Amino acid sequence: MLSLLLALALSPEPPQAAAVQSSGRVAPDKRAPSEIVAAAPASDWVTIRPDDLIVMELAPDTTGRPRRVVIQLAPPPFAQGWVANIGTLAKARWWDGTSVNRVQDNYVAQWGDASEKKPLPPGLNKVAESEYEMPFHPGLFPNLWSNGAIVPVPARSSNAAAARAPKLADPYAEHYTFVGGMPFAMTMKGTAPDRVWPVHCYGSVGVGRNLSPDTGTGAELYAVIGHAPRHLDRNIAVVGRVVEGIEHLSSLPRGTEALGFYRTAAERIPIRSIRLASDLSQAERPRFQYLSTESASFAAYADARANRRDAFFIRPAGGADVCNLPVPVRRAP
Amino acid sequence: MLSLLLALALSPEPPQAAAVQSSGRVAPDKRAPSEIVAAAPASDWVTIRPDDLIVMELAPDTTGRPRRVVIQLAPPPFAQGWVANIGTLAKARWWDGTSVNRVQDNYVAQWGDASEKKPLPPGLNKVAESEYEMPFHPGLFPNLWSNGAIVPVPARSSNAAAARAPKLADPYAEHYTFVGGMPFAMTMKGTAPDRVWPVHCYGSVGVGRNLSPDTGTGAELYAVIGHAPRHLDRNIAVVGRVVEGIEHLSSLPRGTEALGFYRTAAERIPIRSIRLASDLSQAERPRFQYLSTESASFAAYADARANRRDAFFIRPAGGADVCNLPVPVRRAP
């Protein structure tokens, strides 16, 4: 049936490696991004540490099917005050019995304690606003998307993979990089990165807060379920991204009150638990990997995302915005 | 409760007009975009013609509530071959009894005839691929976002509103404009627009097709329900945007087959009807307006979207991507 339907996306093609011509130049890769990812060798995948993953179990859906949302937490040095708080809250089982309280179309799904009365566990950090972005220092990015050279994207390196890297400059920032499989924007001073901050994309997870100077603890979290709300960057803490189960949030009914809050308690979606993956038993613990942004596979994937040459497409775009380059994630085989 | 919740978005503020200082300069507008839109005078709103609107009635939801999706069709000269076909199909009541067959997370919801056997009505245009983008000619854009001067965004005009316009250049295009309340990308030759094409944003509606050179008739349609898939621009026809009811598509369960197709007929969401608004009775016909992109209100709105100065925000972004500047739409008062 698929071959007959007016399918919007590409038709499956047999995988083919990029052809190297006699000149030594690499012929344009006509594979779809998904084919490139599927062909990436095991060594191109990076295991996400279990203590960098939180696992949220929503109440089962109306047919009784479980709804698990897995979230990767931001790598050091980003957002670590809030990330530590999330660990504290998870270990205290604080979210058990809380709920998804707000679902606003083309924006966010947000969860936490609807009563606002549940006492917080001890030991939560109060995080300063200065933590919304980090100053760069050498060694900050041991693994940058340029096969090790500390060169941001767009690259000034002669490195072939970096040279193929799509130019990501957009109205929000001139320069981007990826750390731990997540996207970050940067300013530069000369040829060196200066300030670095996480980017809100679809599936990004952030920390709800009151008005400045409050920065939130992490008890109230949200996930982006629409077009990337980049105006939130540096105004609120991004602490991670959903790696599995975003559909359990993005397909929820939208709330009918202002900002998409649910009008009644009955509408809220109960949260059974949020646990660090490292606190689950071996049998229950999900294992995930992301595609290394230093790998040739990622470079080929990014190039293909920016220049679709697979069968369905007529006109490669010649570029991609950073949120249209999600770093691939998979369950560890 | 709202004032206590860790609300992600701005706190409501009393509306205030932009202050004009004694120097004649306008002080930065600290209003939220929504406040600016709410304060726009009646003369800033443009009525959408009823024959530029299609009204889709999905089967009611499980609680019996109706689910209506209203779509504005693209203005001439864009996509008119497909737009005419959509009118032909609607007048033939062709979609009655068809269904939403595909919902792919962070991508599209797609609908049409799942059997692929339903005969099409006579008189459908076969549209050429060259219609994916239009050549510019003087008079093409009688109403451009610059108070009448044919100047694209970013503007080179000394017009104050245009001068405040956020610079929208991104990895996909250098120049943008708005026509009929919808966003278009452009190339330039010198200071004149050269080629113009519609942009895929959240809520955009497009025409499903087979492989090139097929361009689709319009019988199979999709709406974007995730981050703007800009790589589709100029590869497939954008014919409009959802102006009301997108949540009835974006909150649907995701399909479990490849590309988000539903596995079983029972999962598909029945479409009761799709009608041109002009073919509905006066009582049933919804009336919509969009905020004129030539108005001072839109200029202020766009500036505020790109530079959030309202209470919740600490750091205005200093820019916005075109899909983060959706042209406001409202029910006609």
XYZ file of C-alpha atoms in Angstrom:
666
model
C 0.000 0.000 0.000
C 2.831 2.341 0.810
C 4.149 2.306 -2.720
C 0.756 3.407 -4.001
C -0.030 6.060 -1.453
C 0.863 9.641 -2.160
C 3.644 9.380 0.357
C 5.038 12.659 1.459
C 8.460 11.356 2.329
C 11.122 9.632 0.376
C 10.732 6.213 -1.171
C 12.987 3.590 0.359
C 16.140 3.034 -1.668
C 18.734 0.359 -1.290
C 21.612 1.719 0.746
C 24.642 2.804 -1.213
C 27.891 4.128 0.053
C 29.081 7.503 -1.201
C 31.012 6.866 -4.406
C 34.611 8.063 -4.505
C 35.576 9.257 -7.954
C 38.957 8.804 -9.559
C 39.780 12.420 -8.752
C 39.523 11.498 -5.069
C 36.493 13.731 -4.688
C 33.497 12.178 -3.065
C 30.434 12.096 -5.305
C 27.331 13.598 -3.708
C 25.685 11.127 -1.373
C 22.177 10.372 -2.639
C 21.115 8.401 0.369
C 18.318 9.545 2.611
C 19.393 10.688 6.078
C 17.726 7.642 7.624
C 19.732 5.304 5.390
C 22.971 6.984 6.386
C 22.098 6.589 10.055
C 21.093 2.957 9.573
C 24.458 2.266 7.945
C 26.548 3.954 10.645
C 29.001 1.521 12.242
C 28.757 0.645 15.936
C 31.830 2.735 16.681
C 29.957 5.887 15.600
C 27.430 5.524 18.396
C 27.980 6.944 21.906
C 26.296 5.325 24.885
C 24.258 7.686 27.056
C 25.130 7.057 30.690
C 22.170 5.755 32.727
C 22.515 8.589 35.213
C 22.055 11.005 32.301
C 18.635 9.538 31.551
C 15.352 10.015 33.365
C 12.404 7.751 32.712
C 8.878 9.136 33.146
C 5.951 6.730 33.310
C 2.637 8.402 32.609
C -0.577 6.622 33.478
C -1.421 4.076 30.746
C -3.585 5.298 27.894
C -7.280 4.464 27.553
C -6.448 1.113 25.960
C -4.139 0.232 28.849
C -0.903 0.731 26.941
C 2.026 2.079 28.950
C 3.350 5.553 28.174
C 7.024 5.959 28.869
C 8.957 9.128 28.093
C 12.753 8.958 28.269
C 14.753 12.165 28.616
C 18.489 12.647 28.168
C 19.940 15.228 30.548
C 22.331 17.942 29.439
C 26.073 17.207 29.568
C 28.423 19.100 31.840
C 29.017 21.931 32.217
C 25.563 22.912 31.008
C 22.604 23.341 33.327
C 24.243 21.230 36.037
C 22.566 22.970 38.963
C 19.139 22.088 37.592
C 20.277 18.656 36.420
C 21.454 17.852 39.950
C 18.089 19.016 41.298
C 16.297 16.734 38.866
C 18.361 13.856 40.220
C 17.453 14.834 43.784
C 13.762 15.060 42.915
C 13.844 11.742 41.054
C 15.610 9.959 43.927
C 13.039 11.418 46.333
C 10.286 10.035 44.032
C 8.889 13.546 44.222
C 7.027 13.438 40.906
C 5.124 10.266 41.781
C 1.489 11.345 41.876
C 2.064 14.644 40.097
C 0.704 15.262 36.613
C 0.915 16.814 33.168
C -1.029 20.037 33.748
C -0.564 22.045 30.593
C -0.497 21.215 26.886
C -0.369 24.241 24.607
C -0.496 23.625 20.861
C 2.654 24.480 18.924
C 4.432 25.179 22.177
C 4.876 22.946 25.251
C 3.609 20.170 27.429
C 4.374 20.968 31.072
C 4.253 18.834 34.195
C 4.690 19.013 37.960
C 2.723 19.461 41.144
C -0.620 21.027 40.278
C -1.430 21.727 43.937
C 1.757 23.761 44.356
C 1.736 22.565 47.956
C 3.872 19.465 47.831
C 6.972 20.087 49.926
C 10.175 19.960 47.954
C 12.942 17.624 49.094
C 15.954 19.127 50.879
C 19.178 19.861 49.098
C 17.898 21.588 45.975
C 20.242 24.113 44.394
C 19.162 27.678 43.811
C 20.637 28.315 40.401
C 21.764 31.720 39.189
C 20.569 33.262 35.917
C 24.193 33.354 34.802
C 23.903 29.585 34.314
C 21.664 30.038 31.264
C 24.827 30.356 29.211
C 28.426 29.301 29.751
C 31.668 31.052 29.021
C 33.879 29.052 26.704
C 37.284 27.826 27.827
C 39.712 25.494 26.121
C 38.841 21.945 27.068
C 35.173 22.803 27.474
C 34.361 20.804 24.388
C 36.581 17.770 24.263
C 34.404 16.416 21.494
C 33.445 19.018 18.975
C 31.927 18.460 15.588
C 35.109 18.751 13.626
C 36.905 15.529 14.418
C 38.537 16.966 17.481
C 39.578 20.418 16.414
C 37.884 23.019 18.555
C 36.197 24.629 15.616
C 32.597 25.685 15.714
C 30.072 25.369 12.939
C 30.296 27.086 10.479
C 33.785 25.751 10.420
C 36.945 27.546 9.457
C 38.840 24.295 9.355
C 40.140 22.605 6.252
C 38.815 19.396 7.669
C 36.723 17.796 4.930
C 33.816 16.824 7.126
C 33.701 20.254 8.693
C 33.957 21.857 5.282
C 30.852 19.964 4.206
C 29.038 21.020 7.343
C 25.928 23.004 6.539
C 26.143 26.638 7.491
C 23.729 27.054 10.352
C 23.728 30.838 10.885
C 20.176 32.010 11.465
C 18.405 35.001 13.027
C 19.242 33.703 16.508
C 22.945 32.973 16.323
C 25.832 32.889 13.915
C 27.491 29.767 15.240
C 26.428 26.388 16.522
C 27.972 23.252 17.888
C 26.857 19.947 19.369
C 27.891 18.568 22.734
C 26.685 15.245 24.096
C 24.342 14.975 21.122
C 22.556 18.246 21.879
C 22.652 21.547 20.006
C 24.244 24.689 21.389
C 24.492 28.209 20.022
C 27.638 30.272 20.413
C 29.092 33.702 20.040
C 32.688 34.046 18.914
C 35.581 36.330 19.747
C 37.761 36.174 16.710
C 38.189 32.491 15.938
C 37.446 31.278 19.449
C 34.010 30.508 20.890
C 33.052 33.007 23.579
C 29.632 32.224 25.070
C 27.714 28.968 24.648
C 24.104 28.143 25.439
C 21.626 25.340 24.763
C 19.040 25.681 22.010
C 15.304 24.973 22.293
C 14.261 22.505 19.582
C 11.291 20.157 19.243
C 11.612 17.679 22.119
C 13.873 19.923 24.220
C 13.123 19.814 27.938
C 13.328 22.898 30.124
C 12.696 24.200 33.624
C 9.536 26.140 34.400
C 10.094 29.236 36.509
C 8.429 32.313 37.890
C 9.544 35.812 36.920
C 13.214 36.695 36.979
C 15.284 36.404 39.121
C 13.640 33.057 39.823
C 15.199 30.321 37.649
C 13.083 27.370 38.781
C 14.304 24.315 40.640
C 13.492 21.643 38.071
C 10.341 20.487 39.863
C 8.282 21.985 37.026
C 9.433 20.753 33.624
C 8.246 21.211 30.056
C 8.927 19.619 26.678
C 8.669 21.465 23.360
C 5.934 20.005 21.141
C 5.903 22.508 18.293
C 8.077 24.742 16.148
C 11.318 25.492 17.945
C 10.612 28.407 20.350
C 14.043 29.924 19.982
C 12.986 33.151 21.726
C 13.172 31.152 24.963
C 16.906 30.472 24.578
C 18.899 32.103 27.373
C 15.679 33.089 29.140
C 15.009 29.733 30.748
C 17.043 26.609 31.457
C 17.207 23.833 28.886
C 18.099 20.654 30.769
C 17.760 17.954 28.165
C 15.796 16.416 25.334
C 13.253 13.655 24.920
C 14.915 10.626 23.295
C 11.889 8.338 23.257
C 8.162 8.716 23.791
C 7.680 12.389 22.822
C 4.462 11.311 21.121
C 2.977 10.545 24.547
C 3.232 14.272 25.242
C 2.701 15.769 21.784
C -0.520 13.852 21.180
C -2.161 14.847 24.458
C -5.376 16.862 24.320
C -4.672 20.570 24.441
C -5.736 22.382 27.606
C -8.558 24.869 27.233
C -7.493 27.447 29.800
C -5.062 30.255 29.073
C -1.592 29.035 28.076
C -3.024 25.553 27.523
C -3.579 24.640 31.172
C -6.208 22.016 31.801
C -9.396 23.351 33.287
C -10.141 20.389 35.563
C -8.178 17.935 37.635
C -9.767 15.072 35.672
C -8.054 16.211 32.489
C -4.562 16.115 33.932
C -2.471 13.113 32.984
C -1.155 11.355 36.094
C 2.554 10.725 36.387
C 3.232 7.388 38.007
C 6.933 7.927 38.409
C 10.054 9.655 37.207
C 13.279 7.733 37.881
C 16.877 8.034 36.923
C 17.598 5.139 34.577
C 20.508 4.255 36.873
C 17.977 3.709 39.703
C 15.996 1.179 37.696
C 16.796 -2.502 37.736
C 18.961 -3.813 34.918
C 15.915 -5.458 33.399
C 13.837 -2.260 33.421
C 16.584 0.144 32.449
C 16.385 1.443 28.887
C 19.701 1.866 27.069
C 20.251 4.547 24.502
C 22.972 5.777 22.203
C 23.368 8.910 20.120
C 25.279 9.297 16.866
C 28.581 10.946 17.575
C 28.654 14.401 16.054
C 32.379 13.902 15.438
C 31.732 10.912 13.191
C 31.810 10.794 9.419
C 28.313 9.311 9.596
C 26.984 12.409 11.322
C 28.712 14.662 8.833
C 27.090 12.706 5.990
C 23.730 12.738 7.767
C 23.863 16.498 8.324
C 24.863 17.089 4.725
C 21.933 14.934 3.581
C 19.485 16.730 5.875
C 20.593 20.020 4.366
C 20.712 18.704 0.800
C 18.101 16.071 0.178
C 19.164 14.181 -2.939
C 17.109 11.057 -2.342
C 14.439 10.047 -4.807
C 11.502 12.066 -3.522
C 13.296 15.400 -3.687
C 13.781 17.661 -6.668
C 15.602 20.584 -5.148
C 18.037 20.262 -2.255
C 17.564 23.170 0.131
C 21.266 23.974 0.379
C 21.061 24.471 4.124
C 19.368 23.445 7.334
C 18.509 25.150 10.590
C 20.017 23.579 13.680
C 16.666 22.197 14.845
C 16.277 20.462 11.478
C 19.465 18.498 12.293
C 18.353 16.465 15.313
C 21.186 14.226 16.476
C 20.009 10.639 15.883
C 19.320 8.503 18.935
C 18.630 4.776 19.107
C 18.068 2.057 21.641
C 21.374 0.382 22.264
C 21.458 -2.872 20.282
C -3.875 29.649 40.213
C -2.184 30.975 37.120
C -0.297 33.604 39.059
C 1.135 30.915 41.311
C 2.017 28.335 38.732
C 5.497 28.278 37.270
C 4.097 29.647 34.064
C 6.401 29.322 31.139
C 5.026 32.265 29.230
C 4.719 35.896 30.009
C 2.605 37.264 32.804
C -0.338 39.303 31.587
C 0.394 43.017 31.646
C -1.952 45.911 31.149
C -1.738 47.069 27.541
C 0.370 50.138 26.947
C 0.954 51.983 23.750
C 4.527 52.465 22.612
C 5.778 55.681 24.193
C 6.938 58.421 21.842
C 9.772 60.396 23.350
C 10.310 64.115 22.917
C 13.025 63.396 20.341
C 10.318 61.791 18.185
C 11.940 58.393 18.585
C 9.704 55.590 19.688
C 10.717 53.987 22.989
C 11.035 50.202 22.837
C 7.630 48.557 23.036
C 7.484 46.359 26.122
C 4.186 44.798 25.308
C 3.821 41.110 24.647
C 3.027 40.193 21.031
C -0.450 39.079 22.055
C -1.166 42.459 23.638
C -0.095 44.261 20.498
C -2.405 42.083 18.418
C -5.285 42.587 20.837
C -4.847 46.342 20.574
C -4.726 46.445 16.772
C -7.504 48.616 15.335
C -10.201 47.119 13.109
C -8.650 48.761 10.061
C -5.501 46.631 10.504
C -7.413 43.408 9.916
C -8.015 41.959 6.448
C -11.034 39.759 5.829
C -10.290 36.376 4.295
C -12.679 35.772 1.415
C -15.011 32.800 2.019
C -13.894 31.138 -1.184
C -10.339 31.223 0.173
C -11.369 29.102 3.140
C -12.078 25.399 3.325
C -13.811 23.879 6.312
C -13.055 20.273 7.256
C -15.326 18.456 9.687
C -13.711 15.425 11.228
C -15.833 12.883 13.033
C -16.603 14.118 16.556
C -14.187 13.090 19.286
C -14.892 10.361 21.826
C -16.859 12.800 23.991
C -19.005 13.819 21.013
C -17.425 17.218 20.518
C -17.174 18.426 16.925
C -13.753 18.778 15.335
C -13.582 21.499 12.720
C -10.398 22.466 10.933
C -10.437 25.676 8.885
C -7.786 26.219 6.227
C -6.965 29.444 4.379
C -5.946 28.858 0.782
C -2.941 30.511 -0.810
C -3.438 33.864 -2.553
C -2.904 34.306 -6.271
C -0.681 33.762 -8.067
C 0.616 31.046 -5.780
C -0.377 27.406 -6.111
C -3.517 28.309 -8.070
C -3.659 25.099 -10.087
C -3.860 23.051 -6.914
C -6.101 25.587 -5.176
C -8.586 25.346 -8.068
C -8.488 21.544 -7.794
C -9.227 21.770 -4.080
C -12.278 23.854 -4.930
C -13.370 21.260 -7.513
C -12.912 18.422 -5.036
C -14.754 20.311 -2.295
C -17.685 21.170 -4.575
C -17.848 17.489 -5.600
C -17.932 16.561 -1.891
C -15.137 14.196 -2.790
C -13.581 14.052 0.676
C -16.836 13.042 2.376
C -16.145 9.585 3.749
C -12.373 9.797 3.366
C -10.082 9.926 6.384
C -6.949 11.085 8.147
C -4.616 8.175 7.374
C -1.231 9.280 8.604
C 0.025 11.169 11.656
C 3.800 11.293 11.988
C 5.233 12.959 15.075
C 7.139 16.181 14.496
C 6.104 16.107 10.864
C 2.631 15.879 9.316
C -0.946 14.741 9.546
C -2.150 13.599 6.116
C -5.600 12.834 4.781
C -7.420 11.570 1.692
C -8.796 8.405 0.199
C -7.190 5.450 1.918
C -8.559 2.984 -0.645
C -6.876 4.879 -3.504
C -9.791 3.704 -5.634
C -12.266 6.545 -5.347
C -12.671 8.101 -8.785
C -11.588 11.701 -8.944
C -14.035 14.306 -10.257
C -13.524 15.633 -13.790
C -11.799 18.903 -14.460
C -8.745 18.594 -12.232
C -5.667 20.458 -13.367
C -2.373 18.670 -13.885
C 0.022 21.178 -12.428
C 3.616 21.569 -13.562
C 6.586 21.466 -11.174
C 7.442 24.983 -12.277
C 4.466 26.125 -10.172
C 6.339 25.382 -6.942
C 7.854 28.845 -7.225
C 6.847 32.002 -9.061
C 8.891 34.507 -10.967
C 8.525 38.007 -9.582
C 7.090 40.801 -11.693
C 6.099 44.321 -10.742
C 2.548 44.284 -9.499
C 2.877 40.732 -8.228
C 2.734 41.973 -4.674
C 0.361 44.902 -4.478
C 0.528 44.661 -0.713
C 3.995 44.082 0.578
C 5.198 44.429 4.120
C 6.601 47.899 3.759
C 3.522 50.047 3.582
C 3.230 49.692 -0.152
C 6.800 49.931 -1.388
C 7.814 46.765 -3.150
C 10.629 46.068 -0.756
C 11.301 42.638 0.630
C 12.339 41.787 4.147
C 15.111 42.523 5.117
C 14.166 45.912 3.900
C 16.338 48.475 2.197
C 13.702 51.124 2.615
C 13.948 54.069 4.940
C 10.415 53.308 5.941
C 10.412 53.181 9.733
C 8.317 50.067 10.078
C 10.410 48.240 7.517
C 13.582 49.437 9.188
C 12.441 47.829 12.419
C 11.626 44.605 10.634
C 13.584 41.697 12.027
C 16.165 40.329 9.658
C 14.903 36.935 8.656
C 17.837 35.519 6.658
C 18.356 31.890 7.605
C 19.988 28.788 6.097
C 17.094 28.417 3.649
C 16.750 31.879 2.151
C 18.100 35.372 2.436
C 14.835 37.192 1.928
C 11.239 36.824 2.976
C 7.938 38.518 2.484
C 4.294 37.996 3.387
C 1.400 37.867 0.951
C -2.194 37.317 1.995
C -0.976 36.676 5.536
C 1.299 33.807 4.517
C 5.101 33.653 4.448
C 7.130 33.424 1.252
C 10.851 33.114 0.636
C 12.553 34.972 -2.174
C 15.732 35.312 -4.114
C 16.797 38.745 -5.321
C 18.441 40.123 -8.415
C 19.992 43.325 -7.233
C 17.302 45.160 -5.340
C 14.381 43.413 -7.026
C 12.809 40.120 -5.978
C 13.481 37.389 -8.522
C 11.880 34.095 -7.496
C 9.231 33.664 -4.776
C 7.927 30.513 -3.124
C 5.776 29.572 -0.136
C 7.371 28.434 3.114
C 6.424 25.355 5.158
C 5.716 26.397 8.753
C 3.739 24.760 11.557
C 0.139 24.580 10.318
C 1.058 24.904 6.632
C -1.024 22.727 4.327
C 0.464 20.999 1.300
C -0.316 18.574 -1.497
C 0.773 14.947 -1.246
C 2.312 13.572 -4.412
C 4.110 10.605 -5.874
C 7.648 10.869 -7.223
C 8.566 13.698 -9.560
C 7.303 14.632 -12.092
C 3.997 13.990 -10.333
C 2.902 17.075 -8.395
C -0.315 15.723 -6.873
C -3.827 16.932 -7.575
C -4.781 18.168 -4.115
C -6.858 15.091 -3.293
C -4.210 14.078 -0.759
C -3.404 16.886 1.666
C -1.207 17.250 4.741
C -0.749 19.749 7.546
C 2.550 20.365 9.337
C 2.336 19.440 13.025
C 5.961 19.836 14.081
C 9.096 21.891 13.579
C 8.954 23.643 10.237
C 10.133 21.119 7.584
C 11.784 23.722 5.415
C 13.555 21.074 3.323
C 10.172 20.479 1.677
C 9.983 24.030 0.292
C 10.001 24.023 -3.508
C 9.742 20.236 -3.538
C 6.027 20.033 -2.952
C 3.100 22.439 -3.206
C 2.108 24.532 -0.213
C -1.535 25.495 -0.727
C -2.490 27.153 2.522
C -2.409 27.178 6.291
C -4.665 26.048 9.104
C -6.280 29.102 10.718
C -8.350 27.260 13.300
C -8.519 23.750 14.702
C -4.926 22.606 14.109
C -5.111 20.925 17.509
C -7.638 18.449 16.086
C -4.821 17.205 13.856
C -1.761 17.757 16.055
C -3.239 15.876 19.015
C -4.197 12.774 17.026
C -2.580 9.466 17.956
C 0.549 8.855 15.924
C 0.369 6.050 13.378
C 2.534 3.029 14.080
C 3.412 2.014 10.530
C 6.305 3.527 8.599
C 5.975 7.276 8.029
C 3.238 7.386 10.673
C 0.530 5.652 8.650
C -2.182 3.983 10.684
C -1.974 0.221 10.684
C -5.727 -0.452 10.662
C -8.811 1.111 9.153
C -10.281 1.484 12.640
C -7.544 3.937 13.610
C -8.228 6.314 10.755
C -10.163 9.445 11.639
C -13.222 9.792 9.395
C -13.729 13.020 7.510
C -17.374 13.942 7.379
C -16.940 16.758 4.908
C -14.685 19.384 3.430
C -16.498 22.425 2.059
C -15.567 25.805 0.741
C -16.754 28.326 3.321
C -18.567 30.096 0.474
C -20.644 26.920 -0.044
C -21.845 26.890 3.546
C -24.925 28.705 4.665
C -24.443 32.152 6.167
C -25.202 30.710 9.587
C -22.616 27.946 9.300
C -19.921 29.943 7.556
C -16.946 30.873 9.728
C -15.466 34.325 9.140
C -11.797 35.034 9.609
C -9.422 37.932 9.348
C -5.642 38.166 9.356
C -3.509 41.044 10.584
C -2.314 43.038 7.623
C 1.426 42.677 7.237
C 1.493 46.241 5.951
C 0.119 47.591 9.222
C 2.013 49.298 12.026
C 0.468 46.712 14.344
C 2.125 43.876 12.453
C 5.437 45.701 12.438
C 5.190 46.139 16.208
C 4.109 42.515 16.637
C 7.016 41.216 14.566
C 9.466 43.412 16.444
C 8.083 42.082 19.743
C 8.272 38.470 18.565
C 11.916 39.009 17.694
C 12.684 41.036 20.827
C 10.620 39.902 23.773
C 10.703 42.721 26.314
C 7.631 41.699 28.275
C 7.922 40.793 31.930
C 8.811 37.122 31.669
C 11.826 37.674 29.437
C 15.341 38.642 30.429
C 17.120 38.625 27.104
C 15.462 39.572 23.826
C 16.654 37.252 21.079
C 17.395 40.034 18.610
C 15.838 38.126 15.736
C 13.184 35.634 14.705
C 12.893 32.989 12.027
C 10.020 33.450 9.627
C 8.054 30.545 11.110
C 8.335 32.178 14.532
C 6.408 35.161 13.093
C 3.048 33.580 12.322
C 0.676 36.189 10.922
C -2.124 36.581 13.498
C -5.575 35.351 12.513
C -8.861 35.862 14.325
C -12.539 35.163 13.923
C -14.113 38.255 12.439
C -15.810 40.165 15.253
